[in-house]
CSV table of C-alpha atoms in Angstrom, one decimal:
chain,number,residue,atom,x,y,z
A,1,MET,CA,-5.6,-8.8,21.2
A,2,THR,CA,-4.7,-6.2,23.8
A,3,GLY,CA,-5.6,-2.6,24.2
A,4,GLU,CA,-8.8,-0.6,23.9
A,5,ILE,CA,-10.7,1.2,21.1
A,6,SER,CA,-13.5,3.6,22.0
A,7,HIS,CA,-16.6,3.3,19.9
A,8,ASP,CA,-20.0,5.0,19.5
A,9,GLY,CA,-22.2,2.0,18.8
A,10,ASP,CA,-24.2,2.7,15.7
A,11,ASP,CA,-23.3,6.4,15.6
A,12,LEU,CA,-22.3,7.8,12.2
A,13,ILE,CA,-18.6,8.6,12.1
A,14,ASP,CA,-16.4,10.5,9.7
A,15,LEU,CA,-14.2,8.6,7.2
A,16,ASP,CA,-11.0,9.8,8.8
A,17,ASP,CA,-12.2,8.6,12.2
A,18,ALA,CA,-13.1,5.2,10.7
A,19,VAL,CA,-9.6,4.9,9.2
A,20,ASP,CA,-7.9,5.8,12.4
A,21,ARG,CA,-9.9,3.2,14.3
A,22,MET,CA,-8.9,0.5,11.7
A,23,ARG,CA,-5.3,1.4,12.1
A,24,THR,CA,-5.6,1.2,15.9
A,25,LEU,CA,-7.3,-2.1,15.6
A,26,ARG,CA,-4.5,-3.3,13.3
A,27,SER,CA,-1.8,-2.3,15.8
A,28,MET,CA,-3.6,-4.1,18.6
A,29,TRP,CA,-3.9,-7.2,16.4
A,30,LEU,CA,-0.3,-7.3,15.3
A,31,ALA,CA,0.9,-7.3,18.9
A,32,ASP,CA,-0.3,-10.9,19.3
A,33,ARG,CA,0.3,-12.3,15.8
A,34,SER,CA,2.6,-15.2,15.2
A,35,THR,CA,5.7,-14.6,13.0
A,36,GLU,CA,7.8,-16.5,10.6
A,37,ARG,CA,11.0,-16.2,8.6
A,38,VAL,CA,10.7,-16.0,4.9
A,39,SER,CA,13.2,-15.6,2.1
A,40,LEU,CA,13.4,-12.4,0.1
A,41,GLU,CA,11.7,-13.9,-2.9
A,42,ARG,CA,8.6,-14.7,-0.7
A,43,SER,CA,8.6,-11.3,1.1
A,44,ALA,CA,6.6,-9.1,-1.2
A,45,GLY,CA,3.3,-8.3,0.3
A,46,ARG,CA,4.3,-9.5,3.8
A,47,VAL,CA,4.3,-7.3,6.9
A,48,LEU,CA,7.5,-6.9,8.9
A,49,ALA,CA,7.4,-8.1,12.5
A,50,GLU,CA,10.5,-6.2,13.5
A,51,PRO,CA,12.5,-3.1,12.3
A,52,ILE,CA,15.4,-3.6,10.0
A,53,ARG,CA,18.7,-1.7,10.6
A,54,ALA,CA,21.5,-1.8,8.0
A,55,PRO,CA,24.1,-4.4,9.1
A,56,VAL,CA,26.7,-3.0,6.7
A,57,ASP,CA,27.6,0.2,4.8
A,58,VAL,CA,26.3,0.2,1.3
A,59,PRO,CA,28.4,0.3,-0.7
A,60,ALA,CA,30.9,-1.5,1.5
A,61,ARG,CA,33.7,0.2,-0.5
A,62,SER,CA,33.9,3.3,-2.7
A,63,HIS,CA,34.0,2.4,-6.4
A,64,ALA,CA,34.3,4.1,-9.7
A,65,THR,CA,31.2,5.1,-11.8
A,66,MET,CA,33.3,5.8,-14.9
A,67,ASP,CA,36.2,4.2,-16.8
A,68,GLY,CA,39.3,6.4,-16.2
A,69,PHE,CA,41.9,7.1,-13.6
A,70,ALA,CA,41.6,7.1,-9.8
A,71,PHE,CA,43.7,9.4,-7.6
A,72,ASP,CA,43.6,11.7,-4.6
A,73,ALA,CA,41.9,14.9,-5.9
A,74,THR,CA,43.3,17.0,-3.0
A,75,ASP,CA,46.7,16.5,-4.7
A,76,GLU,CA,47.8,18.3,-7.9
A,77,TYR,CA,48.6,17.3,-11.4
A,78,PRO,CA,50.6,15.7,-12.9
A,79,PHE,CA,50.1,12.2,-11.4
A,80,GLU,CA,52.4,9.3,-12.2
A,81,VAL,CA,50.3,6.5,-13.7
A,82,VAL,CA,51.2,3.2,-12.0
A,83,ASP,CA,51.7,0.1,-14.2
A,84,ARG,CA,48.5,-1.7,-13.4
A,85,SER,CA,44.7,-1.5,-13.8
A,86,VAL,CA,41.8,-2.1,-11.4
A,87,PHE,CA,38.7,-4.1,-12.4
A,88,PRO,CA,35.5,-4.9,-10.4
A,89,GLU,CA,36.8,-8.2,-9.2
A,90,ASP,CA,40.1,-6.9,-8.0
A,91,ASP,CA,41.6,-5.8,-4.7
A,92,PRO,CA,42.6,-2.3,-5.6
A,93,GLY,CA,45.7,-2.3,-3.5
A,94,ALA,CA,47.5,0.7,-2.1
A,95,LEU,CA,48.1,3.9,-4.0
A,96,ALA,CA,51.1,6.1,-3.2
A,97,ASP,CA,51.0,9.9,-3.0
A,98,GLY,CA,51.1,11.6,-6.3
A,99,THR,CA,50.1,8.5,-8.3
A,100,ALA,CA,47.0,7.5,-10.3
A,101,VAL,CA,45.7,4.1,-11.4
A,102,ARG,CA,43.7,3.0,-14.4
A,103,ILE,CA,40.2,1.9,-13.2
A,104,ALA,CA,37.1,0.4,-14.8
A,105,THR,CA,33.5,1.3,-14.0
A,106,GLY,CA,32.3,-0.6,-10.9
A,107,SER,CA,35.8,-1.2,-9.6
A,108,PRO,CA,36.7,-0.5,-5.9
A,109,LEU,CA,38.9,2.5,-5.4
A,110,PRO,CA,42.2,2.3,-3.6
A,111,PRO,CA,41.8,3.6,-0.1
A,112,ALA,CA,43.9,6.7,-0.9
A,113,ALA,CA,41.8,7.7,-4.0
A,114,ASN,CA,38.7,9.8,-3.8
A,115,ALA,CA,38.0,10.8,-7.4
A,116,VAL,CA,38.0,9.4,-11.0
A,117,LEU,CA,39.0,11.3,-14.1
A,118,LYS,CA,37.0,10.1,-17.1
A,119,ARG,CA,39.2,8.4,-19.7
A,120,GLU,CA,38.1,10.8,-22.5
A,121,GLU,CA,39.1,13.8,-20.4
A,122,ALA,CA,42.5,12.4,-19.5
A,123,ALA,CA,45.9,13.2,-21.1
A,124,VAL,CA,48.8,10.8,-20.4
A,125,ASP,CA,52.3,11.9,-21.6
A,126,ASP,CA,55.3,9.8,-20.8
A,127,GLY,CA,53.4,8.1,-18.0
A,128,ARG,CA,52.2,11.3,-16.4
A,129,LEU,CA,48.5,12.2,-16.1
A,130,THR,CA,47.0,15.6,-16.5
A,131,GLY,CA,43.4,16.8,-16.9
A,132,PRO,CA,40.7,19.1,-15.5
A,133,THR,CA,40.6,19.9,-11.8
A,134,LEU,CA,38.2,17.5,-9.9
A,135,GLU,CA,36.5,17.7,-6.6
A,136,PRO,CA,36.8,14.7,-4.3
A,137,GLY,CA,33.8,12.4,-4.9
A,138,THR,CA,33.8,13.0,-8.7
A,139,TYR,CA,32.5,9.8,-10.4
A,140,VAL,CA,32.8,7.9,-7.2
A,141,TYR,CA,30.0,5.9,-5.5
A,142,GLU,CA,31.3,6.5,-2.0
A,143,ARG,CA,31.3,4.0,0.8
A,144,GLY,CA,28.1,4.3,3.0
A,145,SER,CA,26.6,7.0,0.7
A,146,ASN,CA,23.7,4.8,-0.1
A,147,VAL,CA,23.2,3.3,3.4
A,148,ALA,CA,25.1,3.8,6.6
A,149,GLU,CA,25.7,0.8,8.9
A,150,GLY,CA,23.2,1.0,11.8
A,151,GLU,CA,20.7,3.1,9.9
A,152,GLN,CA,17.1,2.0,10.5
A,153,LEU,CA,15.5,1.6,7.1
A,154,PHE,CA,12.3,-0.4,7.7
A,155,ASP,CA,9.8,-0.2,10.6
A,156,ALA,CA,7.9,-3.0,12.2
A,157,GLY,CA,4.4,-3.2,10.8
A,158,GLU,CA,5.6,-2.0,7.4
A,159,ARG,CA,4.3,-3.9,4.3
A,160,LEU,CA,7.1,-4.9,1.9
A,161,GLY,CA,6.9,-4.6,-1.8
A,162,ALA,CA,8.8,-6.3,-4.6
A,163,LYS,CA,11.1,-3.3,-4.9
A,164,ASP,CA,12.2,-3.6,-1.3
A,165,THR,CA,14.0,-6.8,-2.1
A,166,LEU,CA,16.6,-4.6,-4.0
A,167,LEU,CA,17.7,-2.8,-0.9
A,168,LEU,CA,17.4,-5.8,1.4
A,169,GLY,CA,19.5,-7.9,-0.9
A,170,ASP,CA,22.1,-5.1,-1.2
A,171,LEU,CA,22.2,-5.2,2.6
A,172,GLU,CA,23.2,-8.9,2.4
A,173,ILE,CA,19.9,-9.8,4.1
A,174,ASP,CA,18.5,-13.1,2.8
A,175,GLU,CA,15.5,-13.6,5.2
A,176,VAL,CA,13.1,-11.3,7.0
A,177,THR,CA,10.8,-11.9,10.0
A,178,VAL,CA,7.2,-11.2,9.0
A,179,PHE,CA,3.8,-11.7,10.5
A,180,GLU,CA,1.7,-14.6,9.3
A,181,PRO,CA,-0.9,-13.5,6.8
A,182,LEU,CA,-4.5,-13.2,8.0
A,183,SER,CA,-7.0,-15.9,7.3
A,184,VAL,CA,-10.2,-14.3,6.0
A,185,GLY,CA,-13.5,-16.1,5.7
A,186,LEU,CA,-16.0,-14.6,3.2
A,187,LEU,CA,-19.7,-15.0,4.0
A,188,ALA,CA,-22.5,-13.7,1.8
A,189,THR,CA,-25.8,-13.0,3.5
A,190,GLY,CA,-29.2,-12.7,1.8
A,191,THR,CA,-32.0,-15.2,1.1
A,192,GLU,CA,-32.0,-14.2,-2.6
A,193,ILE,CA,-28.3,-15.1,-2.9
A,194,HIS,CA,-28.6,-18.2,-0.7
A,195,GLU,CA,-31.4,-19.5,-2.9
A,196,GLY,CA,-29.6,-18.7,-6.1
A,197,ARG,CA,-32.0,-16.1,-7.4
A,198,HIS,CA,-29.3,-13.3,-7.3
A,199,ARG,CA,-25.7,-13.9,-8.2
A,200,ASP,CA,-23.1,-13.1,-5.4
A,201,LEU,CA,-21.1,-10.4,-7.0
A,202,ASP,CA,-19.3,-9.2,-3.9
A,203,SER,CA,-17.5,-12.2,-2.6
A,204,PRO,CA,-15.1,-12.7,-5.6
A,205,MET,CA,-14.3,-9.0,-5.6
A,206,LEU,CA,-13.6,-9.0,-1.9
A,207,ALA,CA,-11.5,-12.2,-2.2
A,208,GLY,CA,-9.4,-10.4,-4.8
A,209,LEU,CA,-8.9,-7.3,-2.6
A,210,VAL,CA,-7.9,-9.4,0.4
A,211,ARG,CA,-5.4,-11.4,-1.7
A,212,SER,CA,-4.0,-8.3,-3.3
A,213,TRP,CA,-3.3,-7.0,0.2
A,214,GLY,CA,-1.3,-10.1,1.0
A,215,HIS,CA,-3.7,-12.2,3.0
A,216,GLU,CA,-5.6,-15.5,2.5
A,217,ALA,CA,-9.3,-15.4,1.5
A,218,THR,CA,-11.7,-18.4,1.6
A,219,TYR,CA,-15.2,-18.2,0.3
A,220,GLU,CA,-17.4,-19.9,3.0
A,221,GLY,CA,-20.7,-19.7,1.1
A,222,SER,CA,-23.9,-17.9,1.9
A,223,VAL,CA,-26.6,-17.8,4.6
A,224,PRO,CA,-30.3,-16.7,4.3
A,225,ASP,CA,-31.8,-13.7,6.2
A,226,GLU,CA,-32.6,-15.6,9.3
A,227,ASN,CA,-31.3,-14.2,12.6
A,228,ASP,CA,-30.2,-17.4,14.2
A,229,LEU,CA,-28.6,-18.8,11.1
A,230,VAL,CA,-26.6,-15.6,10.5
A,231,ALA,CA,-25.4,-15.5,14.1
A,232,SER,CA,-24.4,-19.2,14.2
A,233,ARG,CA,-22.5,-19.0,10.8
A,234,ILE,CA,-20.5,-16.0,11.9
A,235,ASP,CA,-19.8,-17.8,15.2
A,236,GLU,CA,-18.5,-20.8,13.3
A,237,LEU,CA,-16.3,-18.8,10.9
A,238,ALA,CA,-14.9,-16.7,13.7
A,239,SER,CA,-13.6,-19.9,15.3
A,240,GLU,CA,-11.9,-20.8,12.0
A,241,HIS,CA,-10.5,-17.5,10.7
A,242,ASP,CA,-8.8,-14.4,11.9
A,243,VAL,CA,-11.3,-12.2,10.1
A,244,VAL,CA,-14.9,-12.8,9.0
A,245,LEU,CA,-15.8,-10.6,6.1
A,246,THR,CA,-19.6,-10.5,5.5
A,247,THR,CA,-21.6,-8.8,2.8
A,248,GLY,CA,-25.2,-7.6,3.0
A,249,GLY,CA,-27.4,-7.2,6.0
A,250,THR,CA,-25.6,-4.1,7.4
A,251,SER,CA,-28.4,-1.6,7.3
A,252,VAL,CA,-31.3,-1.2,9.7
A,253,GLY,CA,-34.0,-3.1,7.8
A,254,LYS,CA,-36.2,-5.8,9.2
A,255,LYS,CA,-34.0,-8.6,7.7
A,256,ASP,CA,-30.6,-6.9,8.3
A,257,TYR,CA,-29.3,-9.3,11.0
A,258,VAL,CA,-25.5,-9.0,10.6
A,259,VAL,CA,-24.9,-6.0,12.9
A,260,ARG,CA,-27.3,-7.5,15.5
A,261,SER,CA,-25.3,-10.7,15.4
A,262,LEU,CA,-22.0,-8.9,15.8
A,263,ASP,CA,-23.3,-7.0,18.7
A,264,ALA,CA,-24.4,-10.3,20.3
A,265,LEU,CA,-21.0,-12.0,19.6
A,266,GLY,CA,-18.6,-9.2,20.4
A,267,ASP,CA,-18.0,-5.5,20.5
A,268,VAL,CA,-19.1,-3.3,17.6
A,269,LEU,CA,-16.5,-0.6,17.2
A,270,PHE,CA,-18.5,1.4,14.7
A,271,HIS,CA,-21.5,1.1,12.4
A,272,ARG,CA,-22.0,3.5,9.5
A,273,VAL,CA,-19.5,5.9,8.1
A,274,ARG,CA,-20.1,9.3,6.6
A,275,LEU,CA,-19.2,8.0,3.2
A,276,ARG,CA,-21.4,7.8,0.0
A,277,PRO,CA,-21.6,5.2,-1.4
A,278,GLY,CA,-20.8,2.6,1.2
A,279,LYS,CA,-22.1,4.2,4.4
A,280,PRO,CA,-23.5,1.1,6.3
A,281,ILE,CA,-20.2,-0.7,7.1
A,282,ALA,CA,-19.7,-2.2,10.6
A,283,VAL,CA,-16.6,-3.4,12.3
A,284,ALA,CA,-16.5,-5.6,15.5
A,285,ARG,CA,-14.0,-7.3,17.7
A,286,LEU,CA,-14.9,-10.8,18.7
A,287,PRO,CA,-12.7,-11.3,21.7
A,288,ASP,CA,-14.0,-14.8,22.6
A,289,TYR,CA,-12.7,-16.0,19.2
A,290,ASP,CA,-9.6,-13.7,18.9
A,291,ALA,CA,-11.1,-12.5,15.6
A,292,VAL,CA,-12.3,-9.4,13.8
A,293,ALA,CA,-15.5,-9.1,11.8
A,294,ILE,CA,-16.0,-6.6,9.1
A,295,ALA,CA,-19.6,-6.3,7.7
A,296,ILE,CA,-19.7,-4.8,4.2
A,297,PRO,CA,-22.9,-3.4,2.6
A,298,GLY,CA,-24.2,-5.5,-0.3
A,299,LYS,CA,-24.4,-3.1,-3.2
A,300,PRO,CA,-21.3,-4.1,-5.3
A,301,VAL,CA,-19.7,-0.8,-6.2
A,302,GLY,CA,-20.4,0.6,-2.7
A,303,ALA,CA,-19.0,-2.6,-1.2
A,304,HIS,CA,-15.8,-2.2,-3.2
A,305,LEU,CA,-15.3,1.5,-2.3
A,306,VAL,CA,-16.0,1.2,1.5
A,307,THR,CA,-13.8,-1.9,1.8
A,308,ALA,CA,-11.0,-0.2,-0.1
A,309,LEU,CA,-11.3,3.1,1.8
A,310,VAL,CA,-12.1,1.9,5.3
A,311,ALA,CA,-11.0,-1.7,5.7
A,312,ARG,CA,-7.7,-1.5,3.6
A,313,PRO,CA,-5.7,0.2,6.4
A,314,PHE,CA,-6.4,-2.8,8.7
A,315,PHE,CA,-5.1,-5.2,6.1
A,316,THR,CA,-2.1,-3.2,4.8
A,317,GLY,CA,-1.3,-0.6,7.5
A,318,ASP,CA,-1.3,2.0,4.8
A,319,ASP,CA,-3.8,4.9,4.7
A,320,ALA,CA,-1.9,7.0,2.2
A,321,LEU,CA,-3.8,7.7,-1.0
A,322,PRO,CA,-1.6,9.0,-3.7
A,323,THR,CA,-3.5,11.1,-6.3
A,324,ILE,CA,-3.3,12.3,-9.8
A,325,SER,CA,-4.3,15.9,-10.5
A,326,ALA,CA,-7.0,16.3,-13.2
A,327,ARG,CA,-9.5,18.8,-14.5
A,328,MET,CA,-13.2,17.9,-13.8
A,329,ALA,CA,-15.1,17.7,-17.0
A,330,ARG,CA,-18.5,18.4,-15.6
A,331,ALA,CA,-19.9,20.1,-12.5
A,332,VAL,CA,-21.1,17.7,-9.8
A,333,ASP,CA,-23.4,18.8,-7.0
A,334,ILE,CA,-24.0,16.9,-3.7
A,335,ALA,CA,-27.3,16.4,-1.9
A,336,THR,CA,-26.3,16.3,1.8
A,337,PRO,CA,-23.5,18.2,3.4
A,338,GLY,CA,-21.3,16.5,6.0
A,339,PHE,CA,-20.5,13.4,4.0
A,340,THR,CA,-17.4,12.3,2.0
A,341,TYR,CA,-18.5,11.5,-1.5
A,342,ALA,CA,-16.5,9.0,-3.6
A,343,ILE,CA,-17.2,10.1,-7.2
A,344,PRO,CA,-16.1,7.5,-9.8
A,345,VAL,CA,-14.3,9.1,-12.8
A,346,THR,CA,-12.6,8.1,-16.0
A,347,LEU,CA,-9.4,9.8,-17.0
A,348,GLU,CA,-8.3,10.9,-20.4
A,349,ASP,CA,-5.6,13.5,-21.3
A,350,GLY,CA,-5.7,15.0,-17.8
A,351,VAL,CA,-9.5,15.3,-17.7
A,352,ALA,CA,-11.7,13.5,-15.2
A,353,MET,CA,-15.2,12.7,-16.4
A,354,PRO,CA,-17.6,11.7,-13.6
A,355,LEU,CA,-18.8,8.2,-14.6
A,356,GLY,CA,-22.5,8.3,-13.9
A,357,HIS,CA,-23.0,11.9,-15.1
A,358,VAL,CA,-25.5,12.1,-18.0
A,359,ASP,CA,-22.7,13.1,-20.3
A,360,SER,CA,-20.5,10.1,-19.5
A,361,ALA,CA,-20.7,6.5,-20.7
A,362,LEU,CA,-23.1,5.7,-17.7
A,363,ALA,CA,-26.0,8.1,-17.5
A,364,VAL,CA,-27.3,8.1,-13.9
A,365,TYR,CA,-27.5,11.7,-12.8
A,366,ASP,CA,-27.6,15.1,-14.4
A,367,GLU,CA,-26.3,17.6,-11.8
A,368,THR,CA,-26.5,16.0,-8.3
A,369,PHE,CA,-24.4,13.0,-7.6
A,370,ASP,CA,-26.6,9.9,-7.0
A,371,PRO,CA,-24.6,7.5,-4.7
A,372,SER,CA,-27.5,5.1,-4.2
A,373,VAL,CA,-27.9,4.1,-7.9
A,374,LEU,CA,-24.1,4.2,-8.6
A,375,SER,CA,-23.5,1.9,-5.6
A,376,SER,CA,-25.5,-0.8,-7.5
A,377,SER,CA,-24.2,0.0,-11.0
A,378,THR,CA,-21.5,-2.5,-11.9
A,379,ARG,CA,-20.7,-0.4,-14.9
A,380,ALA,CA,-19.2,2.1,-12.5
A,381,SER,CA,-16.4,-0.4,-11.8
A,382,ARG,CA,-15.0,0.7,-15.1
A,383,ALA,CA,-13.9,4.0,-13.5
A,384,ASP,CA,-10.2,4.7,-13.5
A,385,GLY,CA,-10.4,6.2,-10.0
A,386,ILE,CA,-12.4,8.2,-7.6
A,387,VAL,CA,-12.5,11.8,-6.4
A,388,LEU,CA,-13.1,12.2,-2.7
A,389,THR,CA,-14.9,15.4,-1.8
A,390,GLU,CA,-17.2,16.9,0.9
A,391,ASP,CA,-18.3,19.8,-1.4
A,392,ALA,CA,-19.8,20.3,-4.8
A,393,ILE,CA,-17.3,20.4,-7.6
A,394,ARG,CA,-17.3,23.0,-10.4
A,395,ALA,CA,-16.7,22.2,-14.1
A,396,ASP,CA,-13.0,22.7,-14.9
A,397,GLU,CA,-12.0,22.6,-11.2
A,398,ARG,CA,-8.8,20.9,-10.4
A,399,VAL,CA,-9.4,17.7,-8.5
A,400,ALA,CA,-7.3,14.9,-6.9
A,401,VAL,CA,-8.1,11.5,-8.4
A,402,VAL,CA,-7.3,8.4,-6.4
A,403,PRO,CA,-6.5,5.7,-9.0
A,404,HIS,CA,-8.1,2.3,-8.3
A,405,THR,CA,-4.6,0.8,-8.6
A,406,VAL,CA,-3.7,2.6,-5.4
A,407,LEU,CA,-6.7,1.1,-3.5
A,408,GLU,CA,-6.0,-2.5,-4.7
A,409,ARG,CA,-2.4,-2.9,-3.6
């Protein structure tokens, strides 16, 4: 990777700052990624390695959008109807001044024609056509009106979706150049997980996120809370994968060795984000391995939220979070100003119920949002989305809900 990212070691940074750093890291990473050509049917979820300009006009020829008669609308009625019809598979041929031709929906217009009179509005008497006055372009899908030749439609670094194959196919593009997907190694830390006393809830969830973002995820097992073992396992996985994604051990406790290991193996870009739940995330460059490490806190719901909100832009290039407007069913207070709070909510008939509130299906808090307990409560994963806020929210206040479907694509 080339370029530089400034960092503040273990200083607490804002969520927006963390997202900006992840996007910068992504740009640096893509500069050195290998590329490949893939067919359109294999392009969804892949990241373009080069911009795409339209090689042709779309449509290549103007064509009719109604059954009727084609003619030059700058001329005047009546028009002499020529003794032929134009169908989608035809060459429309030439059209003389003052004449009209029968035409079917989807058929190419003769070069001289610029409008179509609907069949039901047309009157033909003794081979002469009359009807209402039309403007040029009426019922015509005009050449180049969809896409003009040379127009740039896709940027390098853009992640393609299934719908993008529609436009690419219409441009007569059969293959695209994309970056190779990232290889991501998942490592769970924690003696209680390694010894089988606690189930590893985070790794399957993180694997699903990584795959939904178009990359390859491999579960690489677990490691106990022993400093040398944590460091050596991250070292091994950084040699095998583009990204090492760890869970647990990201705080500042006696047995939290992950961030110390990352600091020894590379450059920690940041550690801890002003986000609740999910604060103790760490991200590091490991230049000796040409790899990136992302250390996720171990509480399951917090792990999901911080990965989806902070790490997602690195994997997808997209930090946009489309929202749904809703009315907050209950007031929610916050304990500490200066943080972004991710409040899980369920949605019903335009009303957002904070999941975790004592009046919801998961009773965790009464008035003040409790991110610590919610971060561990797997029932909170049943939320339909989250509300991001830095302030207390009043009952009946309009809020912007980020659906979970947005975070997982």
